Short mmCIF file of C-alpha atoms in Angstrom, two decimals:
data_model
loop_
_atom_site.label_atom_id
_atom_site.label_comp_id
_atom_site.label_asym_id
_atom_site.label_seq_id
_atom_site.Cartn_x
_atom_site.Cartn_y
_atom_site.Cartn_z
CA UNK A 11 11.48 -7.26 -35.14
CA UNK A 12 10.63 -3.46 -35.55
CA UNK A 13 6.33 -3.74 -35.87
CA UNK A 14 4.98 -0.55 -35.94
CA UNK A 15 1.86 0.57 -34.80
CA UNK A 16 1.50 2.38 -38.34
CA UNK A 17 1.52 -0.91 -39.93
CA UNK A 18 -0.94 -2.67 -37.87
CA UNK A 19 -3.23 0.49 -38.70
CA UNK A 20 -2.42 -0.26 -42.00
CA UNK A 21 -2.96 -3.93 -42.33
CA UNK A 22 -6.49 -3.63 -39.98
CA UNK A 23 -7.96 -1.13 -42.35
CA UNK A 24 -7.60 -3.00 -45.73
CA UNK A 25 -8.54 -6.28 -43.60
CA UNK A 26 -11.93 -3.69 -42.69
CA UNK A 27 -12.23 -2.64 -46.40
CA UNK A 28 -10.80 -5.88 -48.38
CA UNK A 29 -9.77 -3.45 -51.40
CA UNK A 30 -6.46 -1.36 -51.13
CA UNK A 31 -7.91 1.45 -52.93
CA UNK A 32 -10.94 2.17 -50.77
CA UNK A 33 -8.30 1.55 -47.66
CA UNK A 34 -6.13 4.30 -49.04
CA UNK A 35 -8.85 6.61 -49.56
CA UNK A 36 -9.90 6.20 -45.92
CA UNK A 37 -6.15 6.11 -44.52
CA UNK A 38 -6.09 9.59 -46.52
CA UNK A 39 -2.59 8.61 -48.59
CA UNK A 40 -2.30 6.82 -52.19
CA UNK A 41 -2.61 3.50 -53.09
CA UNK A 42 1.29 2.16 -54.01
CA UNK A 43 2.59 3.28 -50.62
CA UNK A 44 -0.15 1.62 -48.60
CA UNK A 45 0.42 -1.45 -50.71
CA UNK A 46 4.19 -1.32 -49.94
CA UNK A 47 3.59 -1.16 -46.42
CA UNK A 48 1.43 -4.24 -45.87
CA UNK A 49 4.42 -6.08 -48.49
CA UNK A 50 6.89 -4.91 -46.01
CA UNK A 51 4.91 -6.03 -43.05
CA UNK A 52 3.83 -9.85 -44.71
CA UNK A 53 7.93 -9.83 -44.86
CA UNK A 54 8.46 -8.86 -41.43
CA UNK A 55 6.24 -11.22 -40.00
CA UNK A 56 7.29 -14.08 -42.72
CA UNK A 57 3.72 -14.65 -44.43
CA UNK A 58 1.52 -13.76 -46.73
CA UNK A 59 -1.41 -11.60 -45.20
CA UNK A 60 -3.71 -11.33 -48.14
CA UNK A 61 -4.46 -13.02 -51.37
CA UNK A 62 -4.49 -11.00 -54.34
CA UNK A 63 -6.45 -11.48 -57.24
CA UNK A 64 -8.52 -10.11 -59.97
CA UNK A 65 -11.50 -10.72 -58.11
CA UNK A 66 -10.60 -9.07 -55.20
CA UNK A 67 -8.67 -9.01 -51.69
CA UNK A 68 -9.09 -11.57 -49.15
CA UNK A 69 -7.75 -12.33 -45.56
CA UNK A 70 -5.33 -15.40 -45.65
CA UNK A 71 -5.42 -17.92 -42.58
CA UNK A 72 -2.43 -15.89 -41.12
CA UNK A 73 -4.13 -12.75 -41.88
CA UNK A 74 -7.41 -14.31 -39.81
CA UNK A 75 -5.26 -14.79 -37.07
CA UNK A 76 -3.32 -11.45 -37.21
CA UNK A 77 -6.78 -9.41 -37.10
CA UNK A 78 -7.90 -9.37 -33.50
CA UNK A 79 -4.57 -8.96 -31.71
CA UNK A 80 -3.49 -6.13 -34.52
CA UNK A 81 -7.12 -4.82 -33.46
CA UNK A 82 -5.80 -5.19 -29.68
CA UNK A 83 -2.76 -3.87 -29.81
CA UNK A 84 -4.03 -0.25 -31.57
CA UNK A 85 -6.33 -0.72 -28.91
CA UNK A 86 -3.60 -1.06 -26.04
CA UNK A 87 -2.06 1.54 -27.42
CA UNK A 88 -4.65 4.59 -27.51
CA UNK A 89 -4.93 3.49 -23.92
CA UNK A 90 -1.16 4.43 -22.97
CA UNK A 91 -1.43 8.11 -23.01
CA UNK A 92 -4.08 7.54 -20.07
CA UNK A 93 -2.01 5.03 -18.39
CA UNK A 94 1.04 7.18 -18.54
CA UNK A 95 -0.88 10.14 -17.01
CA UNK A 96 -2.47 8.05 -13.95
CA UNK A 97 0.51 6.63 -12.95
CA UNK A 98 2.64 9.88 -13.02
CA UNK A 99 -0.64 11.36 -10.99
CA UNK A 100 0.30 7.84 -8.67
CA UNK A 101 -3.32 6.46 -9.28
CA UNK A 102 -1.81 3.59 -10.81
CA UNK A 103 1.26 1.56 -9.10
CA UNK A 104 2.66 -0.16 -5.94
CA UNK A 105 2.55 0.85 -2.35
CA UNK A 106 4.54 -1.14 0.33
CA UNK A 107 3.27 -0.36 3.85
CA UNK A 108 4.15 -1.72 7.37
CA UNK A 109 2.50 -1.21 10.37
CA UNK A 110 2.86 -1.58 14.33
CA UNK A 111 0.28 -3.73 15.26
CA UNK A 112 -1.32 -0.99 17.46
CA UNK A 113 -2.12 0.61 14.24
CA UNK A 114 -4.16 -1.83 12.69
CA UNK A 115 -7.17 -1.00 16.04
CA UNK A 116 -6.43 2.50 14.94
CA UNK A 117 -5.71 4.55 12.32
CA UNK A 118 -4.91 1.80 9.33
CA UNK A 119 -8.02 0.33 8.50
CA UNK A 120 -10.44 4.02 8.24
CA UNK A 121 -7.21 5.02 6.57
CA UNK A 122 -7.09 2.03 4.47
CA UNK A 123 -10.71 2.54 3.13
CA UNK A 124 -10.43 6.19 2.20
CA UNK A 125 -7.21 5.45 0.31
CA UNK A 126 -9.03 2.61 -1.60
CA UNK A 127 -11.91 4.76 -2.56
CA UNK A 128 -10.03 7.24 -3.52
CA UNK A 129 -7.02 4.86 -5.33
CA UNK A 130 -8.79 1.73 -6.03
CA UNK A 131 -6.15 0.85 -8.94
CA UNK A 132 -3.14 1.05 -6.31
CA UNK A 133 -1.99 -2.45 -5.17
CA UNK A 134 -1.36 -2.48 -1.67
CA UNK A 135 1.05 -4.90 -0.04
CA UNK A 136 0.61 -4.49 3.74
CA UNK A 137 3.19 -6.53 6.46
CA UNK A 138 2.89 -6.01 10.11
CA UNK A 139 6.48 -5.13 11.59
CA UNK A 140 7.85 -3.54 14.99
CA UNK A 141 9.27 -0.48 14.77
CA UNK A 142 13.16 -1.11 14.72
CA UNK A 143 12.03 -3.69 11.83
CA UNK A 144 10.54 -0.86 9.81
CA UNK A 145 13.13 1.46 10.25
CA UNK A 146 16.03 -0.93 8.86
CA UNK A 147 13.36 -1.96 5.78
CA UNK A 148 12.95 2.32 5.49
CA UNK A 149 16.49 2.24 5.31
CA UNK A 150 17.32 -0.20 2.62
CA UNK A 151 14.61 0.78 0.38
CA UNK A 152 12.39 -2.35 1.68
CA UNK A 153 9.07 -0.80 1.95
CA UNK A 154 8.07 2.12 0.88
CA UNK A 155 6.45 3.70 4.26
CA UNK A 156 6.00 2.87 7.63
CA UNK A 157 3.48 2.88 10.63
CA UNK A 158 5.27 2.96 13.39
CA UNK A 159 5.95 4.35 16.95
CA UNK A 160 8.74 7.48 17.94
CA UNK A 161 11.37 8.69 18.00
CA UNK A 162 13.57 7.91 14.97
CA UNK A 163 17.47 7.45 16.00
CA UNK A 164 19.18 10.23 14.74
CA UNK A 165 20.97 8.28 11.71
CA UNK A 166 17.35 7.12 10.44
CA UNK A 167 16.32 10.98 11.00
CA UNK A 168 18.95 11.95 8.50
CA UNK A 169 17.28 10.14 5.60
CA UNK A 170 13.85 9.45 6.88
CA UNK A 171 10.69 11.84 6.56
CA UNK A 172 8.23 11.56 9.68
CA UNK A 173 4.61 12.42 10.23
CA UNK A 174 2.32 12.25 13.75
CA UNK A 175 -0.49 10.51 13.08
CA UNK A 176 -2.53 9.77 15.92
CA UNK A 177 -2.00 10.56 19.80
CA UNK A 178 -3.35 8.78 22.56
CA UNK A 179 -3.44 7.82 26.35
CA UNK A 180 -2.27 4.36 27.32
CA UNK A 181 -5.03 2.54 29.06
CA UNK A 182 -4.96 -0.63 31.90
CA UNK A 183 -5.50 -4.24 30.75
CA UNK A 184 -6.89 -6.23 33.22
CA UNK A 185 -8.11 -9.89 33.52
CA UNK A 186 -11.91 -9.79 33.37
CA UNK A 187 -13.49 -9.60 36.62
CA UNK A 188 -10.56 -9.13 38.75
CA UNK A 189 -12.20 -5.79 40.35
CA UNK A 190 -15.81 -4.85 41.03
CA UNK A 191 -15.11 -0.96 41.27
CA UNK A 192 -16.02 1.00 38.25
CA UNK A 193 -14.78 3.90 36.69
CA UNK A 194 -10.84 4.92 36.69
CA UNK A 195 -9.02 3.29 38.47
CA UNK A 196 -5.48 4.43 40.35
CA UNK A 197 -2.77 1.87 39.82
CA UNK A 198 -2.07 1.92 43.82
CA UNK A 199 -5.26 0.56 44.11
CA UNK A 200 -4.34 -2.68 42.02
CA UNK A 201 -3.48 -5.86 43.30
CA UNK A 202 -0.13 -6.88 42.54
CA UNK A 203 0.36 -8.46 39.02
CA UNK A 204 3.13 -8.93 36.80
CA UNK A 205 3.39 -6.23 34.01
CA UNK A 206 3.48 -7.44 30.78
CA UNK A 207 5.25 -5.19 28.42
CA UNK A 208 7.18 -4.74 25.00
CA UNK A 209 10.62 -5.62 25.20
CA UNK A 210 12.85 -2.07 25.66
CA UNK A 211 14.84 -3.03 22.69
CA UNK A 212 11.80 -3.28 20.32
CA UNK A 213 10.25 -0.34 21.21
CA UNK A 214 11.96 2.18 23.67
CA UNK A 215 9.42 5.07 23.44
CA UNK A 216 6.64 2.92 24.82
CA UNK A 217 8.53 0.90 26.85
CA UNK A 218 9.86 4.09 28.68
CA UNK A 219 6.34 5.71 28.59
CA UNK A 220 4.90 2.65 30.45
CA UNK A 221 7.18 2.64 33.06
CA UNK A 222 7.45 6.04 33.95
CA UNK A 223 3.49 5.77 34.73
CA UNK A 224 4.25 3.16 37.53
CA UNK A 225 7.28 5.50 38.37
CA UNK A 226 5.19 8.74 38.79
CA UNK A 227 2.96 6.80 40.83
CA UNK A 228 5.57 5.65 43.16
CA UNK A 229 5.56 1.55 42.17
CA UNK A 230 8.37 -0.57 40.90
CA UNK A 231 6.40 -2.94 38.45
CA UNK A 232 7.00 -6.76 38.32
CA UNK A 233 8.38 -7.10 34.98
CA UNK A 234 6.54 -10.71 33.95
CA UNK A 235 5.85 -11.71 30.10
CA UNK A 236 7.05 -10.14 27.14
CA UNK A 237 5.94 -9.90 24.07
CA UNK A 238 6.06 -7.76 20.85
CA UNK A 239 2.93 -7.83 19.11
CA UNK A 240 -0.31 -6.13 21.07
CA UNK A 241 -2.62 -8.97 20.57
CA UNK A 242 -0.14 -11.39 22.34
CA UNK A 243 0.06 -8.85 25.43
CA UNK A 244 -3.66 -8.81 25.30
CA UNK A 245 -3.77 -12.54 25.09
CA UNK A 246 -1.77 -12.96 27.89
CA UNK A 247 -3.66 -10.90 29.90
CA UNK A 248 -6.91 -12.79 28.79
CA UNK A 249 -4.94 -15.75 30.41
CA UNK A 250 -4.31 -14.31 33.63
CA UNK A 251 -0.64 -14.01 33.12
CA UNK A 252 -0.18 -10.38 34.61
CA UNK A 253 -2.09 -6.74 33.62
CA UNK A 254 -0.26 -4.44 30.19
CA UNK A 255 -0.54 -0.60 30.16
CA UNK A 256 -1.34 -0.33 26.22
CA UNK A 257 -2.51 2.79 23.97
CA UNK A 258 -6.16 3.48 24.03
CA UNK A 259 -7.31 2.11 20.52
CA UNK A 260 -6.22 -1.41 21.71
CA UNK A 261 -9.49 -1.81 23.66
CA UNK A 262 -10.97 -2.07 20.37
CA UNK A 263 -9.41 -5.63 20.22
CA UNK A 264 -12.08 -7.08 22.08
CA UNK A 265 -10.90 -10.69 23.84
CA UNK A 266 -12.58 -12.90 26.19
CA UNK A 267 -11.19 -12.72 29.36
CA UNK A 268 -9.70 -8.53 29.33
CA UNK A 269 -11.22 -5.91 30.22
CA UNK A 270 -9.88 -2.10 29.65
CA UNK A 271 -9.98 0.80 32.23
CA UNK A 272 -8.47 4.36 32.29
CA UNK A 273 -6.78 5.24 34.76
CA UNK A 274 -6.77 8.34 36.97
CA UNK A 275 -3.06 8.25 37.08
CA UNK A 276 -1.47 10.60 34.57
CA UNK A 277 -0.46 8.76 31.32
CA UNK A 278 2.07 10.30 28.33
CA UNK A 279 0.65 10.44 25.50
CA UNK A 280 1.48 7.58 22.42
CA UNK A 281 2.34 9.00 19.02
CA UNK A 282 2.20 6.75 15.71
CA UNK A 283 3.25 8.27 13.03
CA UNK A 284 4.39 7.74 9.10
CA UNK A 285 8.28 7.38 8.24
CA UNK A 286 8.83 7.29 4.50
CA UNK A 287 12.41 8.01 2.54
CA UNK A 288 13.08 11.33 1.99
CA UNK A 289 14.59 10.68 -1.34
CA UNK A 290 11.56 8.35 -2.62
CA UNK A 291 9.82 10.33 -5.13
CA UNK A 292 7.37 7.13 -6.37
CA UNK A 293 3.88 9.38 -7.38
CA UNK A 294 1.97 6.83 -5.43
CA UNK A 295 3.34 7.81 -2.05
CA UNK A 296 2.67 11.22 -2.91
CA UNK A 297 -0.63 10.83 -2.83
CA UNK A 298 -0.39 8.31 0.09
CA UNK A 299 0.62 11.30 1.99
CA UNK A 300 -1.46 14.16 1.02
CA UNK A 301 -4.22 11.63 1.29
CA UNK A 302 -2.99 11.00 5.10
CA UNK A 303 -2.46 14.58 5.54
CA UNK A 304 -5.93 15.65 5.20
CA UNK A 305 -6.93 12.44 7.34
CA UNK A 306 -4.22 12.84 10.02
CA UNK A 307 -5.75 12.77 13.75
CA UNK A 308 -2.67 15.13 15.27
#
């Protein structure tokens, strides 16, 4: 069925005027084509539209029922132009986005907010992922972006884009009450507890990071628990199953049971940063990024 636009104009205007000669003098044209228009569009559509008589013009029961979705659809339409123009400017669309769960006591949810204001007609589809998850979903066009912590392998660097986000120390996790000193504390100091830690193959950078603070410091950790989301870690610790090094906006995940302290030991910093395909030209992570860029705490 080839309905055009120009016909529904057509048809809504005599519907407006109920006499094809005052519809032709507002549509600007003559009478006999205007009149073969609306005949060719009763035959496209397989009924009669109006009844014709010498009285006058009036709307049959399929022309009552034609009138508001014709008057909907011109409608619809001098709205496309607009909708055409937001969504190349990426104010309209999709945006898949994971995140390490570190993120989401961090960076994601200010970041979240200011991309909302300023895109509230983007539909966001957020899913919390490790890493090496987010990297394969990168990789085989999954998601569109990722959260997550350094470095990328060197095959992911060849198609991936990367951006540091945030920086930060890594900070002790200790069950409540287990010391009365205050301040920073030295991990010599420490009783003995297990460490509780991502496992390596999850996440090497902080895995690596973590252990080289117990290394500069001249202890060989008790690996205990592992676990690879941050509010398990913290959970365990909460239960008195061992103490986690973890980055510094963790202690915002406040838990019964855990307290956070710096320590006066030297820490490396964390980096969490965006990874996005290089070849994904999608309007709406274009402005995901410059938004982030201007918003970026490195």
């Amino acid at each position: 069925m080839n309905l055009e636009l120009r016909q529904l104009r057509y048809f809504v205007t005599v519907a407006e005027e109920l006499h094809f000669g005052k519809a032709a003098l507002r549509l600007h044209m003559t009478q006999p084509p205007l009149s073969q228009t609306i005949q060719a569009l009763e035959e496209l559509l397989g009924a009669a539209l109006f009844e014709r008589n010498r009285r006058g013009v009036a709307l049959t029961p399929a022309g009552l029922a034609l009138l508001p979705e014709a008057r909907r659809m011109l409608a619809q339409s001098l709205e496309l132009p607009q909708l055409v123009q937001r969504a190349a400017a990426g104010e309209v669309g999709r945006l898949t986005l994971a995140f390490v769960s570190s993120a989401d006591y961090s960076v994601l949810p200010p970041f979240l907010r200011a991309y909302r204001a300023a895109y509230p007609q983007v539909q966001i589809t957020l899913q919390e992922a490790t890493s090496d998850l987010q990297l394969d979903d990168l990789l085989h066009n999954r998601i569109d972006a990722g959260l997550l912590i350094p470095p990328l392998p060197d095959k992911a660097g060849l198609e991936l884009d990367y951006l540091p986000v945030l920086s930060e120390p890594l900070v002790l996790a200790l069950p409540a009450g287990l010391l009365k000193k205050q301040g920073k504390l030295a991990l010599a100091s420490l009783p003995k507890l297990p460490l509780i830690v991502f496992p390596r193959a999850i996440s090497p950078a902080l895995y690596d990071a973590i252990l080289s603070v117990f290394r500069e410091a001249g202890i060989t950790p008790e690996i205990g628990q592992q676990a690879i989301q941050m509010q398990t870690i913290v959970s365990l610790v909460s239960a008195g199953m061992g103490m986690a090094l973890v980055p510094q906006s963790v202690s915002n995940l406040m838990r019964p049971g855990v307290e956070y302290r710096a320590l006066r030991d030297a820490t490396p910093l964390v980096e969490t940063g965006l990874a996005w395909r290089r070849d994904n030209a999608s309007p709406v992570l274009r402005g995901f990024l410059e938004l982030l860029r201007k918003n970026t705490l490195c």
